[in-house]
Short mmCIF file of C-alpha atoms and ligand atoms in Angstrom, two decimals:
data_model
loop_
_atom_site.label_atom_id
_atom_site.label_comp_id
_atom_site.label_asym_id
_atom_site.label_seq_id
_atom_site.Cartn_x
_atom_site.Cartn_y
_atom_site.Cartn_z
CA MET A 1 -20.85 -60.20 9.23
CA GLN A 2 -24.35 -60.24 7.88
CA VAL A 3 -25.38 -57.69 5.26
CA ASP A 4 -28.59 -56.13 6.58
CA SER A 5 -31.21 -54.99 4.16
CA CYS A 6 -31.92 -51.29 4.33
CA VAL A 7 -33.23 -48.31 2.44
CA LEU A 8 -30.25 -46.53 0.90
CA VAL A 9 -31.36 -42.90 0.92
CA ILE A 10 -29.25 -40.91 -1.53
CA PHE A 11 -29.33 -37.14 -1.04
CA GLY A 12 -28.29 -35.67 -4.39
CA ALA A 13 -30.10 -38.11 -6.66
CA SER A 14 -29.54 -36.03 -9.77
CA GLY A 15 -25.82 -35.51 -9.16
CA ASP A 16 -22.94 -36.89 -11.14
CA LEU A 17 -21.67 -39.17 -8.40
CA THR A 18 -25.06 -40.85 -8.11
CA ARG A 19 -25.41 -41.46 -11.85
CA ARG A 20 -21.83 -42.38 -12.64
CA LYS A 21 -20.82 -44.29 -9.56
CA LEU A 22 -23.43 -45.05 -6.92
CA ILE A 23 -26.24 -46.55 -8.98
CA PRO A 24 -23.91 -48.49 -11.33
CA ALA A 25 -22.09 -49.77 -8.22
CA MET A 26 -25.34 -50.89 -6.60
CA PHE A 27 -26.36 -52.58 -9.84
CA GLU A 28 -23.05 -54.47 -9.90
CA MET A 29 -23.56 -55.57 -6.30
CA PHE A 30 -27.12 -56.66 -7.16
CA CYS A 31 -25.90 -58.70 -10.15
CA ALA A 32 -23.17 -60.28 -8.05
CA GLY A 33 -25.81 -61.34 -5.50
CA LEU A 34 -24.15 -59.27 -2.77
CA LEU A 35 -27.03 -56.86 -2.24
CA PRO A 36 -29.71 -58.28 0.05
CA ARG A 37 -32.90 -58.97 -1.90
CA GLU A 38 -34.91 -56.61 0.32
CA ALA A 39 -32.51 -53.65 -0.03
CA CYS A 40 -33.70 -50.68 -2.02
CA VAL A 41 -32.58 -47.22 -3.06
CA LEU A 42 -34.53 -44.03 -2.47
CA GLY A 43 -33.06 -41.06 -4.32
CA THR A 44 -33.99 -37.55 -3.32
CA ALA A 45 -33.50 -34.24 -5.09
CA ARG A 46 -35.58 -31.13 -5.62
CA ARG A 47 -37.03 -31.83 -9.06
CA ALA A 48 -40.33 -33.71 -9.16
CA LYS A 49 -40.30 -37.00 -11.03
CA SER A 50 -41.76 -40.44 -10.67
CA ASP A 51 -39.90 -43.61 -9.79
CA ASP A 52 -40.20 -44.70 -13.41
CA GLU A 53 -38.86 -41.42 -14.75
CA TRP A 54 -35.81 -41.67 -12.54
CA ARG A 55 -35.24 -45.29 -13.54
CA GLU A 56 -35.36 -44.31 -17.20
CA GLU A 57 -32.91 -41.48 -16.60
CA LEU A 58 -30.49 -43.80 -14.84
CA GLU A 59 -30.54 -46.64 -17.35
CA PRO A 60 -28.04 -45.18 -19.88
CA TRP A 61 -25.63 -44.30 -17.06
CA VAL A 62 -25.74 -47.82 -15.72
CA ARG A 63 -25.32 -49.22 -19.22
CA GLU A 64 -22.21 -47.10 -19.66
CA HIS A 65 -20.62 -47.38 -16.24
CA ALA A 66 -21.44 -50.80 -14.84
CA ALA A 67 -19.04 -53.65 -15.57
CA HIS A 68 -21.90 -55.56 -17.27
CA PHE A 69 -25.34 -54.67 -18.41
CA ASP A 70 -28.22 -56.90 -19.29
CA GLU A 71 -31.84 -55.89 -19.66
CA ALA A 72 -33.28 -58.61 -17.46
CA SER A 73 -31.07 -57.81 -14.45
CA TRP A 74 -31.63 -54.10 -14.91
CA HIS A 75 -35.37 -54.60 -15.03
CA LYS A 76 -35.27 -56.53 -11.74
CA PHE A 77 -32.91 -54.06 -10.06
CA ALA A 78 -34.92 -51.06 -11.25
CA GLN A 79 -37.86 -52.28 -9.16
CA HIS A 80 -35.69 -51.56 -6.11
CA ILE A 81 -35.12 -47.94 -7.13
CA HIS A 82 -37.42 -45.17 -5.93
CA TYR A 83 -37.46 -41.43 -6.01
CA HIS A 84 -38.79 -38.75 -3.70
CA ALA A 85 -38.70 -35.05 -4.53
CA CYS A 86 -37.89 -32.73 -1.65
CA ASP A 87 -35.72 -29.89 -0.47
CA ALA A 88 -33.40 -31.73 1.86
CA THR A 89 -32.36 -28.56 3.66
CA SER A 90 -35.88 -27.70 4.83
CA ASP A 91 -37.38 -29.18 8.01
CA ASP A 92 -40.77 -29.13 6.29
CA SER A 93 -39.63 -31.85 3.89
CA TYR A 94 -38.84 -34.40 6.55
CA PRO A 95 -42.25 -35.69 7.64
CA GLY A 96 -42.90 -36.54 3.96
CA LEU A 97 -39.43 -38.05 3.48
CA ARG A 98 -39.80 -40.10 6.63
CA ASP A 99 -43.15 -41.48 5.44
CA ARG A 100 -41.65 -42.34 2.07
CA ILE A 101 -38.70 -44.14 3.64
CA GLU A 102 -41.11 -46.14 5.78
CA GLU A 103 -43.32 -46.90 2.82
CA VAL A 104 -40.57 -48.21 0.52
CA GLY A 105 -38.85 -49.89 3.45
CA LYS A 106 -42.02 -51.79 4.31
CA ARG A 107 -42.68 -52.63 0.68
CA HIS A 108 -39.28 -54.31 0.36
CA GLY A 109 -38.97 -55.54 3.95
CA CYS A 110 -36.13 -53.39 5.24
CA SER A 111 -37.10 -53.47 8.94
CA GLY A 112 -36.49 -49.78 9.55
CA ASN A 113 -32.81 -49.83 8.63
CA VAL A 114 -31.76 -46.68 6.82
CA LEU A 115 -28.41 -45.86 5.25
CA PHE A 116 -28.18 -42.18 4.33
CA PHE A 117 -25.67 -41.18 1.66
CA LEU A 118 -24.66 -37.52 1.37
CA SER A 119 -23.93 -37.15 -2.32
CA VAL A 120 -24.61 -33.42 -2.36
CA ALA A 121 -22.48 -30.26 -2.40
CA PRO A 122 -20.42 -30.25 0.83
CA ASN A 123 -22.02 -27.02 2.09
CA LEU A 124 -25.28 -28.98 2.38
CA TYR A 125 -23.88 -31.72 4.65
CA GLU A 126 -24.46 -29.88 7.90
CA PRO A 127 -27.98 -28.54 7.16
CA ILE A 128 -29.10 -32.00 6.02
CA VAL A 129 -27.67 -33.78 9.06
CA GLU A 130 -29.30 -31.21 11.33
CA CYS A 131 -32.66 -31.75 9.59
CA ILE A 132 -32.33 -35.54 9.94
CA ASP A 133 -31.60 -35.06 13.61
CA ARG A 134 -34.47 -32.65 14.26
CA ALA A 135 -36.85 -34.95 12.41
CA GLY A 136 -35.98 -37.67 14.94
CA MET A 137 -34.96 -40.09 12.20
CA VAL A 138 -31.93 -41.38 14.02
CA THR A 139 -33.16 -43.84 16.54
CA GLU A 140 -30.14 -46.07 16.97
CA GLY A 141 -27.93 -45.88 20.03
CA LYS A 142 -28.78 -42.72 21.89
CA ARG A 143 -32.51 -42.73 21.38
CA TRP A 144 -34.23 -46.05 20.87
CA CYS A 145 -37.59 -45.06 19.46
CA SER A 146 -37.53 -46.50 16.04
CA ILE A 147 -39.05 -45.44 12.73
CA ASP A 148 -40.48 -48.93 12.93
CA PRO A 149 -41.09 -49.30 16.67
CA SER A 150 -41.36 -53.07 16.49
CA SER A 151 -37.73 -53.57 15.50
CA ARG A 152 -34.31 -52.52 16.71
CA SER A 153 -33.40 -50.91 13.47
CA TRP A 154 -30.25 -48.98 12.67
CA GLN A 155 -29.62 -45.70 10.89
CA ARG A 156 -26.20 -44.94 9.46
CA ILE A 157 -24.77 -42.22 7.31
CA ILE A 158 -22.12 -42.25 4.59
CA VAL A 159 -20.35 -38.94 4.12
CA GLU A 160 -18.58 -38.35 0.83
CA LYS A 161 -15.39 -36.34 0.55
CA PRO A 162 -14.48 -33.50 0.78
CA PHE A 163 -14.88 -33.87 4.52
CA GLY A 164 -14.49 -30.21 5.42
CA THR A 165 -12.15 -27.86 3.66
CA ASP A 166 -9.64 -27.46 6.46
CA ALA A 167 -8.98 -28.60 10.01
CA ALA A 168 -11.58 -26.27 11.55
CA THR A 169 -14.46 -27.05 9.17
CA ALA A 170 -13.80 -30.79 9.45
CA ALA A 171 -13.98 -30.53 13.23
CA THR A 172 -17.26 -28.61 12.99
CA LEU A 173 -18.74 -31.16 10.60
CA ASN A 174 -17.67 -33.94 12.96
CA ARG A 175 -19.41 -32.19 15.83
CA VAL A 176 -22.63 -31.77 13.83
CA LEU A 177 -22.56 -35.42 12.77
CA GLY A 178 -21.75 -36.47 16.31
CA ARG A 179 -24.85 -34.72 17.65
CA ALA A 180 -27.07 -36.82 15.38
CA PHE A 181 -25.18 -40.11 14.97
CA GLU A 182 -22.90 -42.26 17.09
CA GLU A 183 -19.33 -42.52 15.71
CA GLU A 184 -20.14 -46.20 14.96
CA ALA A 185 -22.90 -45.05 12.60
CA ILE A 186 -20.78 -42.52 10.66
CA TYR A 187 -19.07 -43.83 7.53
CA ARG A 188 -16.57 -41.32 6.09
CA ILE A 189 -16.05 -42.84 2.70
CA ASP A 190 -12.92 -42.69 0.55
CA HIS A 191 -13.26 -44.67 -2.63
CA TYR A 192 -9.51 -45.37 -2.65
CA LEU A 193 -10.07 -47.76 0.23
CA GLY A 194 -12.35 -49.73 -2.07
CA LYS A 195 -9.49 -50.31 -4.50
CA GLU A 196 -8.17 -53.84 -4.55
CA VAL A 197 -4.46 -53.09 -4.53
CA VAL A 198 -4.88 -50.55 -1.73
CA GLN A 199 -6.51 -53.24 0.44
CA GLY A 200 -3.90 -55.63 -0.94
CA ILE A 201 -1.18 -53.58 0.79
CA LEU A 202 -2.35 -54.95 4.14
CA ALA A 203 -2.29 -58.53 2.85
CA PHE A 204 1.14 -58.02 1.26
CA ARG A 205 2.60 -56.68 4.47
CA PHE A 206 0.82 -58.70 7.12
CA ALA A 207 -0.04 -62.03 5.50
CA ASN A 208 3.64 -62.66 4.67
CA THR A 209 6.81 -62.91 6.70
CA ILE A 210 9.35 -61.89 4.08
CA PHE A 211 8.54 -58.18 3.76
CA GLU A 212 7.70 -56.94 7.23
CA PRO A 213 11.20 -57.33 8.80
CA ILE A 214 12.65 -54.98 6.17
CA TRP A 215 9.71 -52.57 6.13
CA ASN A 216 11.41 -49.74 7.98
CA GLN A 217 13.88 -46.86 7.78
CA ARG A 218 16.86 -49.21 8.05
CA TYR A 219 16.15 -50.84 4.68
CA ILE A 220 13.85 -48.45 2.87
CA ASP A 221 15.37 -45.37 1.32
CA ASN A 222 12.16 -43.61 0.29
CA ILE A 223 8.54 -44.29 -0.57
CA GLN A 224 6.68 -42.61 -3.40
CA ILE A 225 2.91 -42.47 -3.72
CA THR A 226 1.68 -41.14 -7.04
CA ALA A 227 -1.79 -40.44 -8.41
CA ALA A 228 -1.21 -38.96 -11.85
CA GLU A 229 -4.10 -38.21 -14.19
CA THR A 230 -4.13 -37.23 -17.84
CA VAL A 231 -7.53 -35.53 -17.56
CA GLY A 232 -7.76 -31.84 -16.76
CA VAL A 233 -10.19 -30.03 -14.49
CA GLU A 234 -12.60 -29.41 -17.39
CA ASP A 235 -16.13 -28.52 -16.22
CA ARG A 236 -15.43 -29.06 -12.51
CA THR A 237 -13.94 -25.62 -11.92
CA ALA A 238 -16.76 -24.53 -9.58
CA PHE A 239 -15.63 -27.20 -7.12
CA TYR A 240 -11.96 -27.47 -8.01
CA ASP A 241 -10.96 -23.83 -7.84
CA GLY A 242 -11.84 -23.82 -4.15
CA ALA A 243 -10.15 -27.16 -3.59
CA GLY A 244 -6.94 -27.96 -5.51
CA ALA A 245 -4.84 -31.10 -5.63
CA ILE A 246 -3.92 -31.25 -1.93
CA ARG A 247 -7.55 -31.16 -0.80
CA ASP A 248 -8.94 -33.15 -3.70
CA MET A 249 -6.41 -35.99 -3.77
CA ILE A 250 -3.60 -35.82 -1.24
CA GLN A 251 -5.25 -35.14 2.11
CA SER A 252 -7.90 -37.70 1.25
CA HIS A 253 -6.92 -40.51 -1.12
CA LEU A 254 -3.14 -40.46 -0.94
CA PHE A 255 -3.15 -40.24 2.84
CA GLN A 256 -5.24 -43.41 2.90
CA ILE A 257 -2.57 -45.22 0.92
CA LEU A 258 0.10 -43.69 3.15
CA THR A 259 -1.51 -45.04 6.31
CA PHE A 260 -1.72 -48.56 4.88
CA VAL A 261 1.92 -48.48 3.76
CA ALA A 262 3.25 -47.01 7.01
CA MET A 263 1.09 -48.46 9.81
CA GLU A 264 2.29 -50.84 12.50
CA PRO A 265 0.79 -54.33 12.29
CA PRO A 266 -2.72 -54.18 13.78
CA THR A 267 -3.51 -56.93 16.29
CA LEU A 268 -6.53 -57.96 14.26
CA TYR A 269 -8.14 -57.11 10.93
CA SER A 270 -11.01 -55.23 12.53
CA ALA A 271 -12.27 -51.68 12.34
CA ALA A 272 -11.07 -50.77 15.81
CA HIS A 273 -7.58 -52.19 15.35
CA VAL A 274 -6.92 -51.03 11.80
CA ARG A 275 -8.31 -47.56 12.39
CA SER A 276 -6.34 -46.96 15.55
CA GLU A 277 -3.10 -47.83 13.71
CA LYS A 278 -4.02 -45.43 10.91
CA ILE A 279 -4.58 -42.63 13.41
CA LYS A 280 -1.08 -43.23 14.84
CA VAL A 281 0.49 -42.83 11.39
CA ILE A 282 -1.24 -39.51 10.86
CA ASP A 283 -0.24 -38.41 14.37
CA ALA A 284 3.41 -39.13 13.60
CA LEU A 285 3.55 -36.84 10.55
CA ARG A 286 5.96 -33.99 11.16
CA ILE A 287 4.55 -30.53 10.53
CA PRO A 288 7.28 -28.42 8.90
CA GLN A 289 8.29 -25.00 10.14
CA ASP A 290 6.59 -22.13 8.36
CA ASP A 291 9.83 -20.72 6.92
CA ARG A 292 10.92 -24.06 5.40
CA LEU A 293 7.80 -25.10 3.53
CA GLU A 294 9.46 -25.13 0.12
CA GLU A 295 11.71 -27.96 1.34
CA TYR A 296 8.61 -30.09 1.72
CA CYS A 297 6.18 -28.99 -0.97
CA ALA A 298 6.04 -28.08 -4.66
CA LEU A 299 2.89 -26.81 -6.35
CA GLY A 300 1.95 -26.36 -9.98
CA GLN A 301 -0.82 -25.31 -12.34
CA TYR A 302 -0.97 -26.63 -15.88
CA GLY A 303 -0.58 -24.22 -18.76
CA PRO A 304 -2.26 -24.18 -22.18
CA GLU A 305 -1.48 -26.61 -24.98
CA GLY A 306 -2.34 -25.82 -28.59
CA ASP A 307 -5.97 -24.68 -28.63
CA GLN A 308 -6.61 -26.25 -25.21
CA PRO A 309 -6.78 -23.68 -22.42
CA GLY A 310 -4.55 -23.88 -19.40
CA TYR A 311 -6.17 -24.17 -15.98
CA ALA A 312 -6.08 -20.41 -15.43
CA GLU A 313 -8.04 -19.79 -18.66
CA LEU A 314 -10.88 -22.21 -17.87
CA GLU A 315 -14.33 -20.77 -17.36
CA GLY A 316 -15.09 -20.55 -13.67
CA VAL A 317 -11.49 -20.17 -12.51
CA ALA A 318 -11.02 -16.98 -10.48
CA GLU A 319 -8.80 -14.27 -11.94
CA GLY A 320 -5.27 -14.82 -10.65
CA SER A 321 -6.24 -18.13 -9.05
CA THR A 322 -3.34 -19.87 -7.30
CA THR A 323 -5.19 -23.16 -6.89
CA GLU A 324 -2.78 -26.02 -7.52
CA THR A 325 -3.57 -28.65 -10.11
CA TYR A 326 -0.36 -30.41 -9.11
CA ALA A 327 1.11 -30.96 -5.68
CA ALA A 328 4.09 -32.88 -4.39
CA LEU A 329 4.84 -33.27 -0.69
CA ALA A 330 7.85 -34.72 1.11
CA LEU A 331 6.57 -36.02 4.42
CA PHE A 332 8.52 -37.35 7.37
CA MET A 333 7.32 -39.31 10.36
CA ASP A 334 8.54 -38.96 13.88
CA ASN A 335 8.45 -42.59 14.90
CA TRP A 336 10.99 -45.39 15.25
CA ARG A 337 9.96 -47.26 12.11
CA TRP A 338 10.17 -44.36 9.70
CA ALA A 339 12.46 -41.68 11.18
CA GLY A 340 14.50 -40.28 8.29
CA THR A 341 12.68 -42.07 5.43
CA PRO A 342 10.88 -39.57 3.22
CA PHE A 343 7.42 -40.31 1.91
CA PHE A 344 6.94 -38.44 -1.36
CA LEU A 345 3.32 -37.91 -2.35
CA ARG A 346 2.32 -36.36 -5.66
CA SER A 347 -0.84 -35.89 -7.63
CA GLY A 348 -1.75 -33.81 -10.61
CA LYS A 349 -4.06 -33.22 -13.53
CA ARG A 350 -3.00 -33.31 -17.19
CA LEU A 351 0.15 -35.27 -16.52
CA ALA A 352 2.02 -37.58 -18.86
CA ARG A 353 0.20 -40.77 -17.98
CA LYS A 354 -2.59 -42.15 -15.80
CA SER A 355 -0.71 -43.84 -13.02
CA THR A 356 -1.64 -44.59 -9.44
CA GLU A 357 1.12 -46.43 -7.66
CA VAL A 358 3.29 -46.88 -4.61
CA VAL A 359 7.01 -47.29 -5.16
CA ILE A 360 9.11 -48.61 -2.29
CA SER A 361 12.80 -47.94 -2.99
CA PHE A 362 15.20 -49.90 -0.83
CA ARG A 363 18.68 -48.89 0.18
CA PRO A 364 21.53 -50.41 -1.82
CA PRO A 365 23.29 -53.43 -0.29
CA ALA A 366 25.57 -52.43 2.57
CA ALA A 367 28.68 -53.56 0.65
CA ASN A 368 29.26 -54.33 -3.01
CA LEU A 369 31.27 -57.54 -3.24
CA PHE A 370 31.08 -57.42 -7.02
CA ARG A 371 32.85 -54.07 -7.19
CA LYS A 372 36.02 -55.41 -8.85
CA LEU A 373 34.23 -57.23 -11.64
CA PRO A 374 34.42 -55.67 -15.12
CA GLY A 375 31.36 -53.69 -16.08
CA ILE A 376 30.26 -53.11 -12.50
CA ASP A 377 30.68 -49.67 -11.06
CA GLY A 378 32.89 -50.03 -8.02
CA GLY A 379 31.09 -47.26 -6.15
CA ASN A 380 27.38 -47.56 -5.62
CA GLY A 381 26.97 -49.71 -8.69
CA LEU A 382 24.31 -52.06 -7.42
CA ILE A 383 20.80 -51.11 -8.35
CA PRO A 384 18.65 -50.96 -5.21
CA ASN A 385 15.64 -53.27 -4.89
CA ARG A 386 12.25 -51.84 -5.57
CA ILE A 387 8.67 -52.86 -5.00
CA VAL A 388 5.98 -51.24 -7.11
CA MET A 389 2.34 -51.58 -6.13
CA GLU A 390 0.35 -50.52 -9.13
CA ILE A 391 -3.20 -49.49 -8.29
CA ALA A 392 -4.16 -48.17 -11.74
CA PRO A 393 -4.35 -48.57 -14.67
CA ARG A 394 -3.18 -52.14 -14.02
CA GLU A 395 -3.55 -53.87 -10.67
CA SER A 396 -0.24 -55.49 -9.91
CA ILE A 397 2.65 -55.83 -7.49
CA ARG A 398 6.18 -56.04 -8.85
CA VAL A 399 9.42 -56.82 -7.05
CA ARG A 400 12.70 -55.87 -8.68
CA PHE A 401 15.94 -57.55 -7.72
CA GLU A 402 19.40 -58.07 -9.16
CA SER A 403 20.42 -61.28 -10.84
CA LYS A 404 23.39 -62.83 -12.58
CA VAL A 405 23.08 -62.69 -16.33
CA PRO A 406 23.58 -66.24 -17.62
CA GLY A 407 26.99 -66.64 -19.28
CA LEU A 408 30.68 -67.10 -18.56
CA GLU A 409 31.23 -63.60 -17.31
CA PHE A 410 29.77 -62.57 -13.97
CA LYS A 411 27.45 -59.77 -14.99
CA LEU A 412 24.45 -58.37 -13.13
CA ASP A 413 21.13 -57.14 -14.40
CA SER A 414 17.69 -56.45 -12.88
CA LEU A 415 14.80 -58.90 -12.92
CA GLU A 416 11.27 -58.03 -12.02
CA MET A 417 8.68 -60.44 -10.65
CA ASP A 418 5.29 -59.21 -11.76
CA SER A 419 2.01 -60.35 -10.19
CA ASP A 420 -0.97 -59.13 -12.14
CA PHE A 421 -4.10 -59.45 -10.03
CA HIS A 422 -6.43 -59.97 -12.98
CA GLU A 423 -4.30 -62.58 -14.67
CA ARG A 424 -3.91 -64.47 -11.42
CA PHE A 425 -7.33 -64.14 -9.80
CA LYS A 426 -9.50 -63.62 -12.90
CA VAL A 427 -11.94 -61.42 -11.05
CA GLU A 428 -13.84 -58.68 -12.73
CA GLU A 429 -13.06 -55.14 -11.64
CA VAL A 430 -16.04 -53.50 -9.94
CA GLU A 431 -16.72 -49.90 -9.02
CA ALA A 432 -15.01 -49.28 -5.64
CA TYR A 433 -18.15 -47.73 -4.12
CA GLY A 434 -20.13 -50.99 -4.29
CA PRO A 435 -18.17 -53.09 -1.77
CA LEU A 436 -17.82 -50.05 0.50
CA ILE A 437 -21.57 -49.46 0.61
CA ILE A 438 -22.08 -53.16 1.31
CA ASP A 439 -19.59 -52.82 4.20
CA ALA A 440 -21.68 -49.96 5.59
CA MET A 441 -24.77 -52.17 5.33
CA ARG A 442 -23.09 -54.83 7.41
CA GLY A 443 -21.73 -52.34 9.91
CA ASP A 444 -18.06 -52.83 9.07
CA GLN A 445 -16.11 -49.58 9.43
CA THR A 446 -12.66 -51.02 8.71
CA LEU A 447 -12.41 -49.25 5.37
CA PHE A 448 -13.87 -45.94 6.54
CA LYS A 449 -12.13 -43.06 8.26
CA HIS A 450 -12.36 -42.24 11.94
CA ARG A 451 -12.95 -38.62 12.92
CA TYR A 452 -9.50 -38.30 14.56
CA GLU A 453 -7.84 -39.49 11.38
CA VAL A 454 -9.63 -36.92 9.23
CA GLU A 455 -8.88 -34.08 11.61
CA GLY A 456 -5.23 -35.17 11.91
CA ALA A 457 -4.87 -35.38 8.13
CA TRP A 458 -6.08 -31.80 7.78
CA ALA A 459 -3.69 -30.60 10.48
CA ALA A 460 -0.78 -32.19 8.59
CA VAL A 461 -1.50 -30.36 5.33
CA MET A 462 -2.70 -26.99 6.63
CA PRO A 463 0.71 -25.26 6.28
CA PHE A 464 0.57 -26.05 2.53
CA LEU A 465 -2.97 -24.70 2.22
CA ASP A 466 -3.48 -21.67 4.41
CA GLU A 467 -1.84 -18.24 4.23
CA ARG A 468 1.54 -19.79 5.07
CA SER A 469 1.53 -21.34 1.57
CA ALA A 470 1.51 -17.97 -0.24
CA GLY A 471 5.21 -18.28 -1.14
CA LEU A 472 4.66 -21.77 -2.60
CA ARG A 473 1.83 -20.45 -4.76
CA ALA A 474 3.52 -17.35 -6.13
CA GLY A 475 4.02 -17.70 -9.87
CA ILE A 476 2.53 -21.20 -10.28
CA ARG A 477 0.38 -20.19 -13.24
CA GLY A 478 1.29 -22.40 -16.17
CA ASN A 479 4.45 -23.70 -14.49
CA TYR A 480 4.06 -27.12 -16.04
CA ALA A 481 3.12 -28.23 -19.52
CA PRO A 482 0.22 -30.61 -20.13
CA GLY A 483 1.61 -34.07 -20.82
CA SER A 484 4.67 -33.50 -18.61
CA TRP A 485 5.41 -34.84 -15.12
CA GLY A 486 4.68 -31.57 -13.36
CA PRO A 487 6.76 -28.50 -12.49
CA ALA A 488 10.56 -28.54 -12.25
CA SER A 489 10.22 -27.62 -8.57
CA SER A 490 8.78 -31.09 -7.93
CA ASP A 491 11.92 -32.81 -9.27
CA ALA A 492 14.01 -30.41 -7.22
CA LEU A 493 11.95 -31.26 -4.14
CA VAL A 494 12.74 -34.99 -4.24
CA ALA A 495 16.34 -34.33 -5.33
CA ARG A 496 16.80 -32.20 -2.21
CA HIS A 497 15.98 -35.32 -0.20
CA GLY A 498 18.33 -37.47 -2.29
CA ALA A 499 15.79 -39.18 -4.57
CA ALA A 500 14.24 -39.02 -8.04
CA TRP A 501 10.65 -39.69 -9.10
CA ASN A 502 9.90 -43.02 -10.67
CA ASN A 503 8.32 -42.08 -14.01
CA GLU A 504 8.86 -45.40 -15.72
CA ASN A 505 6.00 -46.70 -17.70
CA ALA A 506 5.09 -50.00 -16.14
CA ALA A 507 3.43 -51.14 -19.32
CA GLN A 508 6.80 -51.07 -21.12
CA PRO A 509 9.05 -54.09 -20.92
CA HIS A 510 12.10 -53.41 -18.74
C1 BG6 B 1 -11.85 -37.90 -6.99
C2 BG6 B 1 -11.34 -36.54 -7.31
O1 BG6 B 1 -12.07 -38.03 -5.61
O2 BG6 B 1 -10.90 -38.87 -7.42
C3 BG6 B 1 -11.08 -36.40 -8.79
O3 BG6 B 1 -12.30 -35.56 -6.90
C4 BG6 B 1 -10.17 -37.49 -9.27
O4 BG6 B 1 -10.51 -35.13 -9.09
C5 BG6 B 1 -10.65 -38.85 -8.81
O5 BG6 B 1 -10.14 -37.45 -10.68
C6 BG6 B 1 -9.61 -39.91 -9.10
O6 BG6 B 1 -10.13 -41.17 -8.80
P1 BG6 B 1 -9.57 -42.47 -9.52
O7 BG6 B 1 -10.32 -43.59 -8.88
O8 BG6 B 1 -9.84 -42.31 -10.99
O9 BG6 B 1 -8.09 -42.50 -9.24
#
């Protein structure tokens, strides 16, 4: 698919996401030659500044956050960066914004293509989309009367998470977007889908024959998906206190991993086929009964450590806040492939180690023919196989299996095959946003979420978020220590379903 040049219009030019991620990512794509030469960026925010002032402001951020920095490339890329001051929630701003988009688009040769990126506070998504619509800036599909009437240009929009705050607000946002843009022009971004190992799950499962036949409830005992962070909430309380770990990480990022791990084989690697399989996974999630929620969910909030405040003591956290900084869910699917196999999802701040991984734990062999040998437990002595897909900090896939220890005696021990993506492929890690924005420029929605998927994902977690979750939240203040693996209730949760969390440090030799 061809990457079309376009004006990337970033609403929220002075925000953190723009400085830390979007511009460094675009710079990386520019340096890698993946960004069309005519493409350009137009940042908008309220404060007045010139193109040059914005470029100067961005330079240190790019230096710090891009994989590489060199003056010459930056100088060239900076010529593609522009700035336009406006209040994006006021209709009065749009004639001026429209002119500016046309002007920079013409200057670089973008043929009327516009890719909007909502990198603003979520409460501004709807007013901005409505303004774009009223200003008649979306000419693709429904109304062909282009910004540049001589060309059949496209206009697309990338919407950052959080996509709504619950099932109802997500549905409303989808309706507002749907009034302005076709579904094919809406790109609900999740940077986890830009991660190599996450995409690698599809290759692992569907480009091989040896794993797929055993990828089901008959052979797999349980699946764990972890996104553990050592950082705390710090200065993000204004956002986080209204969100929490389920909204911030689980409903969005971890569900993306879940769909890739659990989906049926799509007929084709295409947006339509992959996305429809993801929707089916979300549809199959069982919603627990209101009076049994604690069998499926454990929540926590980190306490203080030394002179470091706990979450509850941070500035900006509401008095008596029950927002979870840790969440663990046990999810079950009502379908033939996964009936009875629990999917344990957990994510938390200030945990023992940064670790993002998927652990597939297989059932032990049906019979233990080695049971009479000395040193081997005659009961369930064989260690079950395990596949670990490590997404961060390393990018690797490891397969653990049992082996005979060389020697006269027949003894068993575990071996682990370890494939490190960097060692093997020698590719430089790039910011996940870059390739995703390039996908949006070429009209490839495979790695973006469909509206049904987003709405379904909210429906699946609502019992753990709305008033039904009050019991789960009672007394969570300080129920886990910074540097630990979360509250005791999380261990009890997986134990109830016959499992234990994998907290092994992959970096350690086994
Ligand atoms: C963001 C969350 O979406 O993802 C943050 O808002 C979180 O709270 C971050 O820290 C984690 O991303 P990554 O790529 O570091 O795992």
